[in-house]
PDB file of C-alpha atoms in Angstrom:
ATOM      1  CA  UNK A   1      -7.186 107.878 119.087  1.00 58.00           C
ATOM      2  CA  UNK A   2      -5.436 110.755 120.618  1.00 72.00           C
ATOM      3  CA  UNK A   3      -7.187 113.285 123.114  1.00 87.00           C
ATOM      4  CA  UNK A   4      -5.269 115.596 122.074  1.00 92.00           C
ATOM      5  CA  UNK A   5      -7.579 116.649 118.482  1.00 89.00           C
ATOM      6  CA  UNK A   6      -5.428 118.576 115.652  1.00 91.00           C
ATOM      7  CA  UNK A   7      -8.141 121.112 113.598  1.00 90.00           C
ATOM      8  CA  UNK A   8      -6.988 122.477 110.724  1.00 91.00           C
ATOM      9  CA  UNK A   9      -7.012 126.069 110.117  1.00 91.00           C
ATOM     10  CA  UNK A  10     -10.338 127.238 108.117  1.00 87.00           C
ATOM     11  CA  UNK A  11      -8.329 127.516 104.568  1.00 86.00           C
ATOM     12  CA  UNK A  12      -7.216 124.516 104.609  1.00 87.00           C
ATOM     13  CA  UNK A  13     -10.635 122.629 105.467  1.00 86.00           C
ATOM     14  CA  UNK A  14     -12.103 124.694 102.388  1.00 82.00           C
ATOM     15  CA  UNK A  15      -9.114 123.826 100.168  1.00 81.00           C
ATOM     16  CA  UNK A  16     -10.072 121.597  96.747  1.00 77.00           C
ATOM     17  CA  UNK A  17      -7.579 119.145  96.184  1.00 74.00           C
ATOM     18  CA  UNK A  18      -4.439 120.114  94.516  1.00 72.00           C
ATOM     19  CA  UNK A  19      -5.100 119.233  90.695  1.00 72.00           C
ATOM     20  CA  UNK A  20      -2.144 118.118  89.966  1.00 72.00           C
ATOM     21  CA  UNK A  21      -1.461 115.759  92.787  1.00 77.00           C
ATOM     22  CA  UNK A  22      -5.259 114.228  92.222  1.00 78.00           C
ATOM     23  CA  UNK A  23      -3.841 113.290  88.468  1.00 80.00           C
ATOM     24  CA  UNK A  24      -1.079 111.929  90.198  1.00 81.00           C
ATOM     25  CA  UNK A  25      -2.841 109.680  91.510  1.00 85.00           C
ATOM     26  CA  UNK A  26      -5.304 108.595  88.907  1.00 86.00           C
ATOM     27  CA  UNK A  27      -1.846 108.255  86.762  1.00 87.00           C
ATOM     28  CA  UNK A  28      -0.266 106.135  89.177  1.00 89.00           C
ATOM     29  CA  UNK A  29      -3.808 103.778  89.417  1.00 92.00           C
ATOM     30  CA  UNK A  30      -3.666 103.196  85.965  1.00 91.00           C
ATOM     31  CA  UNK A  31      -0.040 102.270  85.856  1.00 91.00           C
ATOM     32  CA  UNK A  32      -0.338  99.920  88.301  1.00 93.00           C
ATOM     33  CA  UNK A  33      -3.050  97.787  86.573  1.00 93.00           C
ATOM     34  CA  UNK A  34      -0.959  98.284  83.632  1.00 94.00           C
ATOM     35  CA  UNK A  35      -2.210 100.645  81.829  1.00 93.00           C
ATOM     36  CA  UNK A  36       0.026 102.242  79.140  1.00 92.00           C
ATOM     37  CA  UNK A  37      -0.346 106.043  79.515  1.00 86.00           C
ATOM     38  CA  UNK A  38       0.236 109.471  77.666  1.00 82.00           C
ATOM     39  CA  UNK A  39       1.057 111.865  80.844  1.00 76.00           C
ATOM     40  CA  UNK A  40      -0.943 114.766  80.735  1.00 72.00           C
ATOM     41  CA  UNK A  41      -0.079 115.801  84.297  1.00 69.00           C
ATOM     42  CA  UNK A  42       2.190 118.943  85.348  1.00 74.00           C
ATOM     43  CA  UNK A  43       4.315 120.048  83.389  1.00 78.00           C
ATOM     44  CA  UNK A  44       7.617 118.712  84.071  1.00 83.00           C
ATOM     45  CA  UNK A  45      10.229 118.364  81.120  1.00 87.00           C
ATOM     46  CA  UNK A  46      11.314 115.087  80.537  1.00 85.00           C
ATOM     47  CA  UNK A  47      15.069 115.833  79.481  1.00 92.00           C
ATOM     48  CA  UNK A  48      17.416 116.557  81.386  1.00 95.00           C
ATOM     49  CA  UNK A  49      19.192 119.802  82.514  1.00 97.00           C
ATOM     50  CA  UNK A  50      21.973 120.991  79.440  1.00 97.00           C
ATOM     51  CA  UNK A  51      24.921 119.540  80.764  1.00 98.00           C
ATOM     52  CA  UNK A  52      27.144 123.172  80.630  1.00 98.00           C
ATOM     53  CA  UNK A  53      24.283 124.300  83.732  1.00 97.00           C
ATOM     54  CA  UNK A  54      24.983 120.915  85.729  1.00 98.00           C
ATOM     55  CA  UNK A  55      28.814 121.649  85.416  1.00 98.00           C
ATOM     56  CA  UNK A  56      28.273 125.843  86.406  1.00 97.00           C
ATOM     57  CA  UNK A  57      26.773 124.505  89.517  1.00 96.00           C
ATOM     58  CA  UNK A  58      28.978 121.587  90.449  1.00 97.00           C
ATOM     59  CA  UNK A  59      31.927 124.010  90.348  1.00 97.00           C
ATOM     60  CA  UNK A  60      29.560 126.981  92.128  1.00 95.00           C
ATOM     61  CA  UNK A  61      28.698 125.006  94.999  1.00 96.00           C
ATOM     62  CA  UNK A  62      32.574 124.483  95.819  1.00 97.00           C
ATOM     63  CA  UNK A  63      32.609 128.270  96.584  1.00 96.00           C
ATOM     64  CA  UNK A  64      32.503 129.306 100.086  1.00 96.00           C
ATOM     65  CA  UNK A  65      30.424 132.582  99.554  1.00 91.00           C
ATOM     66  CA  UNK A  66      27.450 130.328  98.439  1.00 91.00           C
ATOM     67  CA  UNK A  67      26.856 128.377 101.580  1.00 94.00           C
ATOM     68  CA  UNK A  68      25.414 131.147 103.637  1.00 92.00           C
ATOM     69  CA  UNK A  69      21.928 133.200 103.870  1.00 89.00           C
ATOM     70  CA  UNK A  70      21.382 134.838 100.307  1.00 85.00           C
ATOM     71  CA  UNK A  71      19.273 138.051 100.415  1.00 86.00           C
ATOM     72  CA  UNK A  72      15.850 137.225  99.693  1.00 86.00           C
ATOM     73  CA  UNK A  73      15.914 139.563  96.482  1.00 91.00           C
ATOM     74  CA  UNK A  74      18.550 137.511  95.394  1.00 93.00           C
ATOM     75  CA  UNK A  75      21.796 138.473  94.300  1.00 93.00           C
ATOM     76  CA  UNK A  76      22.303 141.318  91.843  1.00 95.00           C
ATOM     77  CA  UNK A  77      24.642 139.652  89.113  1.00 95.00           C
ATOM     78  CA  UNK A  78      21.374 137.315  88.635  1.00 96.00           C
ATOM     79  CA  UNK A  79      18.863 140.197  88.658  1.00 98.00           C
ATOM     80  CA  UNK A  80      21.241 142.116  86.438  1.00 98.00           C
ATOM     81  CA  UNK A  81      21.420 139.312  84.010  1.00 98.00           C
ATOM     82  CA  UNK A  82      17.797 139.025  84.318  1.00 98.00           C
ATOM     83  CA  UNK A  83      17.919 143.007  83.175  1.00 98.00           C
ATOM     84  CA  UNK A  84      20.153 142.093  80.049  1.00 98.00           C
ATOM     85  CA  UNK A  85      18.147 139.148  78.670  1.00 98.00           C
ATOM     86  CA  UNK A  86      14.694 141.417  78.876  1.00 98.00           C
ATOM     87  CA  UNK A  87      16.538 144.026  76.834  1.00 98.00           C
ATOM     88  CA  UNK A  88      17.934 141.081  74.298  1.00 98.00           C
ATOM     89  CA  UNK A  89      14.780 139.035  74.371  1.00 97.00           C
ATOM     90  CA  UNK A  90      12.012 142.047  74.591  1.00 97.00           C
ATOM     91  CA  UNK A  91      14.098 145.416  74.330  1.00 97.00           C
ATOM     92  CA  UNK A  92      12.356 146.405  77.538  1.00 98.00           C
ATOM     93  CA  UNK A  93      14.593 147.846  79.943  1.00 98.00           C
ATOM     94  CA  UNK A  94      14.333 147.211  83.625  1.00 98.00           C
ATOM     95  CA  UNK A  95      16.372 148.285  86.404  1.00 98.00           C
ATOM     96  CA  UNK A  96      17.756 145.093  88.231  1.00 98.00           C
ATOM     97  CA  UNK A  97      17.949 146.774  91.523  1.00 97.00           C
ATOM     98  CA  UNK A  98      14.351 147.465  91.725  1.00 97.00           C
ATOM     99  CA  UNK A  99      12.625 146.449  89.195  1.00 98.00           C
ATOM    100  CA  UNK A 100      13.968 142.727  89.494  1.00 98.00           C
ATOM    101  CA  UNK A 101      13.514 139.575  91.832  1.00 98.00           C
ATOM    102  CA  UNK A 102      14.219 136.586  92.248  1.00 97.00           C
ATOM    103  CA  UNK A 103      12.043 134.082  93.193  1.00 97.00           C
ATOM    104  CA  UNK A 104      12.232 130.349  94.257  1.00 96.00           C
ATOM    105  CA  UNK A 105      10.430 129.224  90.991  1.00 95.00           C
ATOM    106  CA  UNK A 106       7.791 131.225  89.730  1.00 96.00           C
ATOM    107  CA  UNK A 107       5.140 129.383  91.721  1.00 96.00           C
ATOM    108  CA  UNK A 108       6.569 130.730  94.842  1.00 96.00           C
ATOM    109  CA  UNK A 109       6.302 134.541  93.564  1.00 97.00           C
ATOM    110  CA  UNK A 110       2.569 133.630  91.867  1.00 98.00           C
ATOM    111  CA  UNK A 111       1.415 132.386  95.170  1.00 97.00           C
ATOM    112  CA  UNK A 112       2.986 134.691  97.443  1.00 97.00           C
ATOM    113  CA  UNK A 113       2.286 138.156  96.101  1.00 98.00           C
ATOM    114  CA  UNK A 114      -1.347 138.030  96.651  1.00 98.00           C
ATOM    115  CA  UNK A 115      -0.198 138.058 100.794  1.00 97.00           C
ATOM    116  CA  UNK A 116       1.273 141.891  99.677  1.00 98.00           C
ATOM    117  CA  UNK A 117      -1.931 143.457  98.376  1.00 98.00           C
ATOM    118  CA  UNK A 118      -5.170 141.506  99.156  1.00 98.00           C
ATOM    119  CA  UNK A 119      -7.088 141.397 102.229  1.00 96.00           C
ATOM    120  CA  UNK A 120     -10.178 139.861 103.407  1.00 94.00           C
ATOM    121  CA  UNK A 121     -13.075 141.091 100.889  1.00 93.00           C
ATOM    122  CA  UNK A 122     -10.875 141.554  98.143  1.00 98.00           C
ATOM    123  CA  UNK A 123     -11.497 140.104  94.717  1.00 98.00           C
ATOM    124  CA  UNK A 124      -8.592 138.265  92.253  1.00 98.00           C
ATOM    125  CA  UNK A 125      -9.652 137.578  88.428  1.00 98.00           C
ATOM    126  CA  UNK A 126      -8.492 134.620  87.273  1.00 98.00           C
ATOM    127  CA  UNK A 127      -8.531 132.769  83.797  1.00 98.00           C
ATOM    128  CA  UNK A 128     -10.607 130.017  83.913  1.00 97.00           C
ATOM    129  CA  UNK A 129      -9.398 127.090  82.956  1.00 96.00           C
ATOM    130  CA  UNK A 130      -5.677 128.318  84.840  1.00 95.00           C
ATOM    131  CA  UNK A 131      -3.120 127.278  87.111  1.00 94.00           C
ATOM    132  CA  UNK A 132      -4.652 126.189  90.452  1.00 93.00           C
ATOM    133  CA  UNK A 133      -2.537 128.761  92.070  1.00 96.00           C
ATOM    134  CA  UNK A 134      -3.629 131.591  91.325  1.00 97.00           C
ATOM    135  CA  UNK A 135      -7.228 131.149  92.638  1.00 96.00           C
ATOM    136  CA  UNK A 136      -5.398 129.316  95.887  1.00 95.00           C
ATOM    137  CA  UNK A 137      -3.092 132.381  96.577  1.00 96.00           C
ATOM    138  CA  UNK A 138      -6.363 134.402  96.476  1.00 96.00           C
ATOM    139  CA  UNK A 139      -7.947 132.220  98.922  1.00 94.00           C
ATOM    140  CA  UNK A 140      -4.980 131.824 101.362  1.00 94.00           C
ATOM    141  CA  UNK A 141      -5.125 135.695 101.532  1.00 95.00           C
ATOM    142  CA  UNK A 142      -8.253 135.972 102.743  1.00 94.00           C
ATOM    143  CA  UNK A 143      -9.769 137.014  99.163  1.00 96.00           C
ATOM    144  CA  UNK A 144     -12.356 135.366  96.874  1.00 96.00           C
ATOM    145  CA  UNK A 145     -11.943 134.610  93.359  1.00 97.00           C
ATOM    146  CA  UNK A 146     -13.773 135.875  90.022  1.00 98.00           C
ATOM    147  CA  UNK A 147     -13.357 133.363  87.114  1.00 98.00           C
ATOM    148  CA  UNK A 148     -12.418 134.921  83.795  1.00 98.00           C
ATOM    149  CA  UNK A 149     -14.031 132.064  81.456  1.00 98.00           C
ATOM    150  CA  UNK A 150     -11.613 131.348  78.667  1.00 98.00           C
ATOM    151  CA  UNK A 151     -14.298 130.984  75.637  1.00 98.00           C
ATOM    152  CA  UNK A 152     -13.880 129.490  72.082  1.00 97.00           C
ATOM    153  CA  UNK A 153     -16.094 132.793  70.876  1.00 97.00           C
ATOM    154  CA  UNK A 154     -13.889 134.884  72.515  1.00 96.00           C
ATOM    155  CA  UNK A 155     -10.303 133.594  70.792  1.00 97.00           C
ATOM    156  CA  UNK A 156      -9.843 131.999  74.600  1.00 98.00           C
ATOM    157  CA  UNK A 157      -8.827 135.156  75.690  1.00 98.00           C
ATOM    158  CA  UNK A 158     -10.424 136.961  79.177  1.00 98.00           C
ATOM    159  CA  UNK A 159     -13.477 139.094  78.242  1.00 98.00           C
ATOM    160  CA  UNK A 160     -13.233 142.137  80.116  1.00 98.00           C
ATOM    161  CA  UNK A 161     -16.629 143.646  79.335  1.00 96.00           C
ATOM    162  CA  UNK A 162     -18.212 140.283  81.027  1.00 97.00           C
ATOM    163  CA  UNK A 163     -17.370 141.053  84.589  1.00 98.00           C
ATOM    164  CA  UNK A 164     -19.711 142.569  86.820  1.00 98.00           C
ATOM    165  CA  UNK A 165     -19.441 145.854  88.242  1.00 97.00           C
ATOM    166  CA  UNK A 166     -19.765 145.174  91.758  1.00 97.00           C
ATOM    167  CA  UNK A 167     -17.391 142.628  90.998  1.00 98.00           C
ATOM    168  CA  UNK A 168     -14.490 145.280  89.524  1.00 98.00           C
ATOM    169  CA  UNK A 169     -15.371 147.445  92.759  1.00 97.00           C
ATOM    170  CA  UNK A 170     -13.417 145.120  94.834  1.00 98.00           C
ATOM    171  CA  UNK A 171     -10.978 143.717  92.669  1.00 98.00           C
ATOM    172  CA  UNK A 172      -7.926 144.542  93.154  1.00 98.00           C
ATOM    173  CA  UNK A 173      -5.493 141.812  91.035  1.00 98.00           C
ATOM    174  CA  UNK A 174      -5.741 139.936  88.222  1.00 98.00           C
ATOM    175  CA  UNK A 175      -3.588 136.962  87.046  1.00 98.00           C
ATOM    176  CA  UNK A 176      -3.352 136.545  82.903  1.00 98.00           C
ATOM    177  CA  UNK A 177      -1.007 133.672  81.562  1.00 98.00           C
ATOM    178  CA  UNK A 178       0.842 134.059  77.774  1.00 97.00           C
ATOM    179  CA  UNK A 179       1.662 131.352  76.464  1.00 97.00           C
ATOM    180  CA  UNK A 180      -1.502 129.742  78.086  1.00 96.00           C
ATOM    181  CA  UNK A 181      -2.071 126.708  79.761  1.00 93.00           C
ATOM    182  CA  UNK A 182      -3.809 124.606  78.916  1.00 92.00           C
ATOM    183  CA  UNK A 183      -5.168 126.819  75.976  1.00 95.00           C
ATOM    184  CA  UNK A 184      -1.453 127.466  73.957  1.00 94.00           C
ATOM    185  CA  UNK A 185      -2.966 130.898  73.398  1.00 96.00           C
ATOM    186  CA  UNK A 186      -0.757 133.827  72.684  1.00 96.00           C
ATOM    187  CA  UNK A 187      -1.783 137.216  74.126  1.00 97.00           C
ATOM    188  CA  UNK A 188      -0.595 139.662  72.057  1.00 95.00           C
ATOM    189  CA  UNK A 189       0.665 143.271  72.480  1.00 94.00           C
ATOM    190  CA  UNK A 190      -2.665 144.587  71.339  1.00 96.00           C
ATOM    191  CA  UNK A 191      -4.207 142.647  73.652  1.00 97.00           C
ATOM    192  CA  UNK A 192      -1.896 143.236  76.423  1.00 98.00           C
ATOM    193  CA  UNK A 193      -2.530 147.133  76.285  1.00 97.00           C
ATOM    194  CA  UNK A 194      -6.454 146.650  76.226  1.00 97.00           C
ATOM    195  CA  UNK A 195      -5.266 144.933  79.519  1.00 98.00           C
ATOM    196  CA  UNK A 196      -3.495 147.785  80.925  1.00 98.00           C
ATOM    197  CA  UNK A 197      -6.214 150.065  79.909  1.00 98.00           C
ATOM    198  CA  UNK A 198      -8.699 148.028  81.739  1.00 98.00           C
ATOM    199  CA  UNK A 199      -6.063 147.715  84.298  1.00 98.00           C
ATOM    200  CA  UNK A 200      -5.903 152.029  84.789  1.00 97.00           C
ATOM    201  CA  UNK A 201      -9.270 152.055  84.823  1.00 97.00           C
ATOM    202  CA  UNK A 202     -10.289 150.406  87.600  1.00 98.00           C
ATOM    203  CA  UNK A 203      -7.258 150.008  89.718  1.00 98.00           C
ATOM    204  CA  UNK A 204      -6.446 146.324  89.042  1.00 98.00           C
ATOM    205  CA  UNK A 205      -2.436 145.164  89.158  1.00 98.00           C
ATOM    206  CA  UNK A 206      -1.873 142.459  86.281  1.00 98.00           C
ATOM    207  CA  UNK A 207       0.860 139.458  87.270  1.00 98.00           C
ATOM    208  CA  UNK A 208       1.433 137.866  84.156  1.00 98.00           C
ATOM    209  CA  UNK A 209       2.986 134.866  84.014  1.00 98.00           C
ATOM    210  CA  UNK A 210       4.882 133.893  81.449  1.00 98.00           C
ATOM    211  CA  UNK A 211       6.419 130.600  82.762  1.00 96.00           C
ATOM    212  CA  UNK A 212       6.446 129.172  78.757  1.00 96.00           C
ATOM    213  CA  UNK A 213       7.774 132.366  76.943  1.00 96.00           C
ATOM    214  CA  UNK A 214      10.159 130.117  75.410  1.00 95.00           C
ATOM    215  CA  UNK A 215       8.467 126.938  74.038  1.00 92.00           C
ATOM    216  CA  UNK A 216       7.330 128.501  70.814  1.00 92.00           C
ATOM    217  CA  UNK A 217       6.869 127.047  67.072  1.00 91.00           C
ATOM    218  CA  UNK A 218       6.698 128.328  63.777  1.00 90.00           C
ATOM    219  CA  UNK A 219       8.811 131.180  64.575  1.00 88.00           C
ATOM    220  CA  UNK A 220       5.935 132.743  66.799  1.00 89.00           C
ATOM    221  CA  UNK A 221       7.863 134.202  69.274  1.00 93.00           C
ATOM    222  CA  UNK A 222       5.785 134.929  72.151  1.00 96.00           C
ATOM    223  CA  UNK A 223       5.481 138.662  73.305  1.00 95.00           C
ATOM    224  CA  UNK A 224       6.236 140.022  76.842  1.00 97.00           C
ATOM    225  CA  UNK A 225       3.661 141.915  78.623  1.00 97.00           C
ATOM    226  CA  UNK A 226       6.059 144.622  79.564  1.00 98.00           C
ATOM    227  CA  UNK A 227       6.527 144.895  75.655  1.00 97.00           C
ATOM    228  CA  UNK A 228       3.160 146.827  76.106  1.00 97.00           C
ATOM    229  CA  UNK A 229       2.912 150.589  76.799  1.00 96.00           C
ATOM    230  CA  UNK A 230       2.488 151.250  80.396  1.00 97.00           C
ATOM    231  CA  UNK A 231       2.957 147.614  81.727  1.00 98.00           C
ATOM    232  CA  UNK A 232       5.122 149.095  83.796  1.00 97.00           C
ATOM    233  CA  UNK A 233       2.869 150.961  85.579  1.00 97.00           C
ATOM    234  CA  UNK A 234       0.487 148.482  86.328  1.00 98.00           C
ATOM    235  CA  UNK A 235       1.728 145.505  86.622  1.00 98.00           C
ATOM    236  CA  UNK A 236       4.632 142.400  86.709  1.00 98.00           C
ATOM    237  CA  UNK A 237       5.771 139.374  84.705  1.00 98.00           C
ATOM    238  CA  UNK A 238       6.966 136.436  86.133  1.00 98.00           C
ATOM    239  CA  UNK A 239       9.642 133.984  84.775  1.00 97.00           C
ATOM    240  CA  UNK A 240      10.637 130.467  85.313  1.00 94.00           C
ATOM    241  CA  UNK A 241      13.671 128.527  84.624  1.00 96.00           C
ATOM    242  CA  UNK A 242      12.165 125.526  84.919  1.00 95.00           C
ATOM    243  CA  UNK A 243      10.370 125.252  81.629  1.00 92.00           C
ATOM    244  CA  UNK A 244      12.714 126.852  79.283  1.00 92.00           C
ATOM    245  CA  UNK A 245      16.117 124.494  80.872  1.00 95.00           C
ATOM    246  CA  UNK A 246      14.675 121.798  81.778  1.00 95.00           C
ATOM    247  CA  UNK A 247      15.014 123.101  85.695  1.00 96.00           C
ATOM    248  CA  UNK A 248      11.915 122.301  87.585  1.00 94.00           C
ATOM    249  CA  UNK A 249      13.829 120.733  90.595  1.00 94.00           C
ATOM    250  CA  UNK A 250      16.285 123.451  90.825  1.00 95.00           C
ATOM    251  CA  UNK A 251      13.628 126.160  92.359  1.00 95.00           C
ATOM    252  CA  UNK A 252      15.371 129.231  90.245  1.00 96.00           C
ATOM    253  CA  UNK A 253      12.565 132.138  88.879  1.00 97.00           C
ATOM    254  CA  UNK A 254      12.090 135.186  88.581  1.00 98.00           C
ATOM    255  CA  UNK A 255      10.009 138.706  88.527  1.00 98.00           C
ATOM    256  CA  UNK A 256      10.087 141.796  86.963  1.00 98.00           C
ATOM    257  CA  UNK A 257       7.885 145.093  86.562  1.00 98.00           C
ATOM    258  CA  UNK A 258       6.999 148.081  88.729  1.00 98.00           C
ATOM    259  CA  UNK A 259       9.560 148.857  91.833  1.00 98.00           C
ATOM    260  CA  UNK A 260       6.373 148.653  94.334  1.00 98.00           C
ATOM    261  CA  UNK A 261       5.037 145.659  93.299  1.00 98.00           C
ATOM    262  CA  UNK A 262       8.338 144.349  92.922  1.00 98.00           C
ATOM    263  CA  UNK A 263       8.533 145.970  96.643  1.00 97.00           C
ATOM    264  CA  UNK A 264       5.826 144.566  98.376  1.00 97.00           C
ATOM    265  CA  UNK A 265       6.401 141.401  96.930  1.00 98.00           C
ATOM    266  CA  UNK A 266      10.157 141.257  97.996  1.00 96.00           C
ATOM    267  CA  UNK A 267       9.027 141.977 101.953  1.00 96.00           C
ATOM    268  CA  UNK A 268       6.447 139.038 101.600  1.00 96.00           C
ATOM    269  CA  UNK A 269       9.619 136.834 100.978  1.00 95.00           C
ATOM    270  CA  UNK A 270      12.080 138.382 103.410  1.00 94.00           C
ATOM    271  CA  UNK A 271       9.769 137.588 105.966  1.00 94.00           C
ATOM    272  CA  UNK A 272       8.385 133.868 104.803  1.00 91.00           C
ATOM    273  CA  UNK A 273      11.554 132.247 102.710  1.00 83.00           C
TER     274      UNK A 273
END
C-alpha cells in the first residue's frame, strides 16, 4: 500500500453508480454463463453509419483546414445547417450565429450547462424515471435535485402543480425529455406551452432534450419544443446525431434556443473542451 493516500473529491464519493455501466455489467455476467439476452442497456443503434456519411468524412479528414483547433461553438456552415433543418423540420427559425451550438454529443451539452447557471443551493427538476445525467450535472454543480415523478395517472407527463413551493423558490432549471425515455411519451405543443408558462412564472430555464426526435411511428411526428410560443424565451433544445444516423461514436450534437443560454453554455465549453 502506498503512503501516499489518493481521496476523491466529495462528488465523486457521493456519486451512484453510472446506470448504464452497472447494466453493463449484469449484461456481460449473464453472457458469460451463457445466457441468451435481449439488450435493454443504452441506447446504442445497432446498424451501422449510412455509408454516403462514412465516405463525407473519409474524404473530409484529407483536408488540411480540419486538423487544427475548431472553435468551441463549432463551425458556422454546421450551425447554419442546423438553422435550415429547424426551419424544414419545425418551421422555427433560429439564428445560427447565436442561437446555435454545437456540442460533442448531446450528453456533453446536457451535462455541462448546469456548470453556467447553478450554484450551490440551487434546485434542478428532473423527470423521474430520466437520463442519469441530468440529476448528475445537477449534482456536479453543486445543486440538488427535485424528482418530477413520471405517473401512469398523469399520462407520464411532469405534474407541475405537485412541486412544493419552497422547492420552486430555488429552482432554477428544469430538464424535460420528448420523445421520452424510457416512457416513449410525446410532449406535445399544448403541453410544451403549459411548460413555458410554468417556466415565466417562476423563473425556471427548460433544456429539452430531444435526442429521439426522429425515431417516430405511425406518422406521429414528434413536435419541437421551440414549436411552442415563447420557447425561445425560456429555454433550449438539444439534438443528437447519434440516434437519428446511427452516430453514437462520432461525438457530433447539437443546441439551439435563446442567445444567453446558448451564451453561457458556449463559455462553459470554451473553457472545459
Amino acid at each position: 500500500m502506498s503512503d501516499f493516500p489518493i481521496t476523491y473529491a466529495e462528488r465523486i464519493r457521493t456519486l451512484p453508480p453510472y446506470l448504464f455501466a452497472a447494466i453493463d455489467d449484469m449484461k456481460q455476467a449473464a453472457v458469460a454463463k451463457g445466457v441468451d439476452i435481449i439488450n435493454l442497456g443504452i441506447g446504442d443503434p445497432d446498424l451501422p453509419t449510412p455509408k454516403s456519411i462514412v465516405k463525407t468524412m473519409q474524404e473530409a479528414v484529407t483536408k488540411p483546414q480540419h486538423h487544427q483547433y475548431p472553435s468551441s461553438n463549432g463551425m458556422l456552415s454546421f450551425r447554419t445547417a442546423v438553422s435550415d433543418w429547424y426551419k424544414r423540420r419545425f418551421n422555427v427559425t433560429v439564428n445560427p450565429k447565436s442561437e446555435v451550438t454545437t456540442l460533442i454529443g448531446s450528453k456533453e451539452g446536457i451535462g455541462h450547462v448546469t456548470m453556467a447557471f447553478i450554484d450551490s443551493g440551487d434546485v434542478v427538476l428532473v423527470p423521474s424515471p430520466g437520463y442519469p445525467v441530468y440529476p448528475i450535472a445537477a449534482s456536479f454543480s453543486g445543486g440538488t435535485t427535485y424528482e418530477m415523478p413520471l405517473l401512469k395517472k398523469n399520462g407520464f407527463l411532469p405534474d407541475f402543480n405537485t412541486i412544493p413551493q419552497d422547492v420552486l423558490k430555488k429552482a432554477k432549471l428544469m430538464y424535460l425529455n420528448s420523445p421520452n425515455n424510457p416512457t416513449s411519451v410525446l410532449m406535445d405543443k399544448d403541453f410544451f406551452k403549459r411548460a413555458i408558462d410554468f417556466s415565466r412564472e417562476h423563473q425556471i430555464i427548460i433544456c429539452h432534450d430531444a435526442a429521439y426526435s426522429e425515431i417516430y411511428f405511425d406518422g406521429k411526428r414528434p413536435s419541437s419544443f421551440l414549436e411552442a410560443e415563447g420557447a425561445l424565451d425560456v429555454g433550449i433544445e438539444f439534438h443528437s446525431l447519434s440516434k437519428t444516423f446511427n452516430m453514437t461514436g462520432w461525438r457530433i450534437g447539437f443546441a439551439v434556443g435563446r442567445a444567453e443560454i446558448i451564451s453561457g453554455l458556449a463559455q462553459i465549453k470554451s473553457n472545459l473542451d
